[in-house]
Amino acid sequence: AILMTQSPSSLSASVGDTVTITCRASQGIRNNLGWYQQKPGKAPKFLIYGESNLQDGVPSRFSGSGSGTDFTLTISSLQPEDFATYYCLQDYNFPLTFGPGTKVDIK
Amino acid sequence: QVQLVESGGGVVQPGRSLRLSCAASGFMFSTYGMHWVRQAPGKGLEWVAVLSYDGTNQNYADSVKGRFTISRDNSKNRVYLEMDSLRPEDTAVYYCAREDYSSGNFAADHWGQGTLVSVSS
């Protein structure tokens, strides 16, 4: 199975900050990478597919980049509703595997 | 609008079985693959299983292979997860999610609210 790692595991930021989350795959996964946001007690919400394409309705302050093994999620001008845990998910092959998550909380 | 509603969770003893159900509405269910994803208390997301739109192709996480079976009834717009030989480590909230490839890339674009399974004696 492809192992996904994320860094940092958590970070503290202020409203208006720009934050970057990194996701790394244990082998090349082309651009088969998505990002999901989860708030406490809620189901995950799909944000980005194909490593850089925003799902309809996702604010443009979210962006993704990367390919191969290294990927980033950037949130520009962090808003109060963005404080959550973010997961990457590889769909290059089965079993699909999530990263361990990055919790973004308020400084 | 797309809705996914899971049911069937509860408390079950180790070694016993449980069947989860996910009722879908608001889209043409028979044309979408469906997934189950779980989340143990305080932990991250773990992908569990997928079933193709027509029920012919399925894949499982190694942790559940041979114990869990995913199935669907397109006439009822439902996907199921039959869980046998349950273990305490299967305790989690189980989510169903719709698979979408309309963009050319995979997306688990809609999720249910989850159902809690607790395996304990």
Short mmCIF file of C-alpha atoms in Angstrom, two decimals:
data_model
loop_
_atom_site.label_atom_id
_atom_site.label_comp_id
_atom_site.label_asym_id
_atom_site.label_seq_id
_atom_site.Cartn_x
_atom_site.Cartn_y
_atom_site.Cartn_z
CA ALA A 1 0.00 0.00 0.00
CA ILE A 2 1.13 3.54 -0.70
CA LEU A 3 2.02 5.37 2.50
CA MET A 4 0.94 9.00 2.71
CA THR A 5 2.59 11.38 5.15
CA GLN A 6 1.65 14.95 6.01
CA SER A 7 3.50 17.78 7.64
CA PRO A 8 3.07 19.45 9.93
CA SER A 9 0.69 17.34 11.99
CA SER A 10 -0.72 20.55 13.43
CA LEU A 11 -0.22 24.27 13.15
CA SER A 12 -1.52 27.41 14.75
CA ALA A 13 -2.34 30.40 12.62
CA SER A 14 -4.23 33.66 12.69
CA VAL A 15 -7.04 34.91 10.50
CA GLY A 16 -5.47 36.41 7.39
CA ASP A 17 -2.37 34.19 7.47
CA THR A 18 -1.27 32.00 4.60
CA VAL A 19 -0.70 28.37 5.54
CA THR A 20 0.89 25.53 3.62
CA ILE A 21 0.39 21.83 4.27
CA THR A 22 2.61 19.23 2.66
CA CYS A 23 1.66 15.70 1.66
CA ARG A 24 4.19 13.11 0.52
CA ALA A 25 3.59 9.72 -1.10
CA SER A 26 5.89 6.75 -0.63
CA GLN A 27 5.94 6.25 -4.40
CA GLY A 28 4.97 8.29 -7.44
CA ILE A 29 1.22 8.83 -7.79
CA ARG A 30 1.23 11.21 -10.80
CA ASN A 31 -1.48 13.77 -10.00
CA ASN A 32 -3.85 11.32 -8.32
CA LEU A 33 -4.19 13.32 -5.13
CA GLY A 34 -7.14 15.01 -3.47
CA TRP A 35 -7.60 17.17 -0.40
CA TYR A 36 -10.40 16.99 2.16
CA GLN A 37 -11.40 19.24 5.03
CA GLN A 38 -13.02 17.97 8.19
CA LYS A 39 -14.47 19.89 11.10
CA PRO A 40 -15.11 18.27 14.49
CA GLY A 41 -18.14 16.00 14.49
CA LYS A 42 -18.74 16.51 10.77
CA ALA A 43 -18.22 14.46 7.64
CA PRO A 44 -15.23 15.31 5.46
CA LYS A 45 -15.72 17.88 2.73
CA PHE A 46 -14.09 17.45 -0.64
CA LEU A 47 -11.90 20.42 -1.65
CA ILE A 48 -9.44 19.65 -4.45
CA TYR A 49 -9.05 16.86 -7.01
CA GLY A 50 -6.30 15.97 -9.43
CA GLU A 51 -3.86 17.76 -7.08
CA SER A 52 -4.85 21.30 -8.14
CA ASN A 53 -8.46 21.52 -9.31
CA LEU A 54 -10.97 23.15 -6.97
CA GLN A 55 -14.31 21.47 -6.43
CA ASP A 56 -17.27 23.70 -7.32
CA GLY A 57 -18.02 26.14 -4.51
CA VAL A 58 -14.62 25.90 -2.84
CA PRO A 59 -13.19 29.40 -2.27
CA SER A 60 -10.28 30.43 -4.46
CA ARG A 61 -8.09 31.03 -1.39
CA PHE A 62 -7.54 27.26 -1.46
CA SER A 63 -5.00 25.98 -3.93
CA GLY A 64 -3.12 22.77 -4.54
CA SER A 65 0.06 21.92 -6.36
CA GLY A 66 2.61 19.19 -6.89
CA SER A 67 2.94 15.92 -8.72
CA GLY A 68 4.75 12.65 -8.38
CA THR A 69 5.40 12.28 -4.68
CA ASP A 70 5.21 15.78 -3.20
CA PHE A 71 2.09 17.89 -2.93
CA THR A 72 1.00 21.04 -1.12
CA LEU A 73 -2.27 22.59 -0.04
CA THR A 74 -2.11 26.34 0.46
CA ILE A 75 -4.77 28.42 2.13
CA SER A 76 -4.31 32.13 1.49
CA SER A 77 -5.84 34.68 3.83
CA LEU A 78 -7.10 32.14 6.35
CA GLN A 79 -10.73 32.65 7.37
CA PRO A 80 -12.43 31.62 10.64
CA GLU A 81 -14.30 28.82 8.85
CA ASP A 82 -11.01 27.31 7.63
CA PHE A 83 -9.93 26.09 11.06
CA ALA A 84 -10.24 22.34 10.61
CA THR A 85 -8.26 19.19 9.91
CA TYR A 86 -7.04 18.60 6.38
CA TYR A 87 -6.37 15.21 4.80
CA CYS A 88 -4.77 14.22 1.53
CA LEU A 89 -5.95 11.07 -0.28
CA GLN A 90 -4.18 9.18 -3.03
CA ASP A 91 -6.32 7.47 -5.65
CA TYR A 92 -3.45 6.20 -7.79
CA ASN A 93 -4.13 2.62 -6.80
CA PHE A 94 -5.97 0.44 -4.33
CA PRO A 95 -6.07 0.46 -1.40
CA LEU A 96 -6.76 4.17 -1.38
CA THR A 97 -4.81 5.77 1.44
CA PHE A 98 -5.23 8.97 3.41
CA GLY A 99 -2.55 11.02 5.02
CA PRO A 100 -2.71 11.24 8.82
CA GLY A 101 -4.14 14.74 8.74
CA THR A 102 -3.03 18.28 9.59
CA LYS A 103 -4.97 20.19 12.21
CA VAL A 104 -5.15 23.94 11.67
CA ASP A 105 -6.18 25.80 14.78
CA ILE A 106 -6.39 29.37 15.95
CA LYS A 107 -3.28 31.00 17.36
CA GLN B 1 -29.62 17.68 -3.94
CA VAL B 2 -27.32 14.75 -3.31
CA GLN B 3 -28.01 13.02 0.00
CA LEU B 4 -26.37 10.02 1.60
CA VAL B 5 -27.77 8.68 4.86
CA GLU B 6 -26.06 5.86 6.74
CA SER B 7 -27.79 3.58 9.22
CA GLY B 8 -27.25 0.31 11.03
CA GLY B 9 -24.54 1.26 13.47
CA GLY B 10 -24.61 0.27 17.11
CA VAL B 11 -22.86 -1.67 19.83
CA VAL B 12 -21.82 -5.22 18.95
CA GLN B 13 -19.72 -7.85 20.66
CA PRO B 14 -16.38 -8.94 19.22
CA GLY B 15 -16.76 -11.73 16.69
CA ARG B 16 -20.31 -10.80 15.80
CA SER B 17 -21.67 -9.30 12.58
CA LEU B 18 -23.34 -6.05 11.61
CA ARG B 19 -24.71 -4.65 8.36
CA LEU B 20 -24.53 -0.97 7.54
CA SER B 21 -26.75 0.65 4.96
CA CYS B 22 -26.39 3.89 3.03
CA ALA B 23 -29.48 5.34 1.36
CA ALA B 24 -28.79 7.62 -1.61
CA SER B 25 -31.00 10.24 -3.20
CA GLY B 26 -30.77 13.24 -5.48
CA PHE B 27 -28.68 11.61 -8.21
CA MET B 28 -28.65 8.64 -10.57
CA PHE B 29 -27.31 6.15 -8.06
CA SER B 30 -26.84 3.33 -10.56
CA THR B 31 -24.16 5.29 -12.44
CA TYR B 32 -21.82 6.01 -9.51
CA GLY B 33 -19.27 3.96 -7.64
CA MET B 34 -19.63 4.05 -3.87
CA HIS B 35 -17.10 3.93 -1.06
CA TRP B 36 -17.03 3.29 2.68
CA VAL B 37 -14.55 5.23 4.81
CA ARG B 38 -14.18 4.97 8.57
CA GLN B 39 -12.76 7.04 11.39
CA ALA B 40 -11.86 5.59 14.76
CA PRO B 41 -12.51 7.89 17.75
CA GLY B 42 -9.96 10.71 17.77
CA LYS B 43 -8.13 9.26 14.76
CA GLY B 44 -7.78 9.99 11.06
CA LEU B 45 -9.71 8.77 8.06
CA GLU B 46 -9.26 5.21 6.79
CA TRP B 47 -10.58 4.05 3.43
CA VAL B 48 -12.45 0.75 3.75
CA ALA B 49 -13.99 -0.40 0.48
CA VAL B 50 -15.32 0.55 -2.95
CA LEU B 51 -17.92 -0.95 -5.26
CA SER B 52 -18.36 -0.06 -8.90
CA TYR B 53 -21.59 1.41 -10.24
CA ASP B 54 -22.80 -1.97 -11.49
CA GLY B 55 -21.54 -4.03 -8.57
CA THR B 56 -19.02 -5.96 -10.61
CA ASN B 57 -15.77 -4.56 -9.20
CA GLN B 58 -14.82 -4.14 -5.59
CA ASN B 59 -11.71 -3.46 -3.55
CA TYR B 60 -10.99 -3.53 0.16
CA ALA B 61 -8.47 -2.28 2.67
CA ASP B 62 -6.16 -5.03 3.89
CA SER B 63 -7.47 -4.50 7.42
CA VAL B 64 -10.98 -5.66 6.45
CA LYS B 65 -10.36 -7.98 3.51
CA GLY B 66 -12.07 -11.33 4.03
CA ARG B 67 -14.27 -9.97 6.85
CA PHE B 68 -16.20 -7.12 5.22
CA THR B 69 -18.33 -7.26 2.07
CA ILE B 70 -19.61 -4.28 0.14
CA SER B 71 -22.74 -4.68 -1.98
CA ARG B 72 -25.45 -2.57 -3.54
CA ASP B 73 -29.05 -2.67 -4.64
CA ASN B 74 -29.53 -0.20 -7.47
CA SER B 75 -33.29 -0.74 -7.42
CA LYS B 76 -33.34 0.59 -3.85
CA ASN B 77 -30.57 3.20 -4.24
CA ARG B 78 -28.63 1.63 -1.39
CA VAL B 79 -25.12 0.46 -0.73
CA TYR B 80 -24.32 -1.89 2.13
CA LEU B 81 -21.35 -2.94 4.21
CA GLU B 82 -21.62 -6.38 5.75
CA MET B 83 -19.12 -6.63 8.59
CA ASP B 84 -18.28 -10.06 9.99
CA SER B 85 -15.88 -11.21 12.69
CA LEU B 86 -15.85 -7.73 14.16
CA ARG B 87 -12.91 -6.67 16.29
CA PRO B 88 -12.54 -3.87 18.83
CA GLU B 89 -10.29 -2.06 16.34
CA ASP B 90 -13.24 -1.83 13.94
CA THR B 91 -14.84 0.67 16.31
CA ALA B 92 -15.33 3.83 14.26
CA VAL B 93 -17.72 6.17 12.56
CA TYR B 94 -18.44 4.71 9.13
CA TYR B 95 -19.14 7.07 6.24
CA CYS B 96 -20.40 6.25 2.78
CA ALA B 97 -19.19 8.49 -0.04
CA ARG B 98 -20.03 8.88 -3.69
CA GLU B 99 -17.29 8.49 -6.26
CA ASP B 100 -17.21 10.92 -9.16
CA TYR B 101 -14.96 10.83 -12.22
CA SER B 102 -16.76 13.44 -14.32
CA SER B 103 -13.73 15.74 -14.21
CA GLY B 104 -11.43 12.95 -15.34
CA ASN B 105 -10.03 12.69 -11.84
CA PHE B 106 -11.29 10.79 -8.82
CA ALA B 107 -13.37 12.66 -6.27
CA ALA B 108 -15.23 11.45 -3.18
CA ASP B 109 -17.51 14.41 -3.70
CA HIS B 110 -20.43 13.72 -1.37
CA TRP B 111 -20.43 12.09 2.04
CA GLY B 112 -23.06 10.91 4.49
CA GLN B 113 -23.15 12.03 8.11
CA GLY B 114 -21.75 8.72 9.36
CA THR B 115 -22.94 5.93 11.62
CA LEU B 116 -21.08 4.81 14.75
CA VAL B 117 -20.07 1.19 15.22
CA SER B 118 -18.76 0.21 18.63
CA VAL B 119 -17.28 -3.26 19.09
CA SER B 120 -17.11 -4.13 22.74
CA SER B 121 -17.89 -6.94 25.11
#
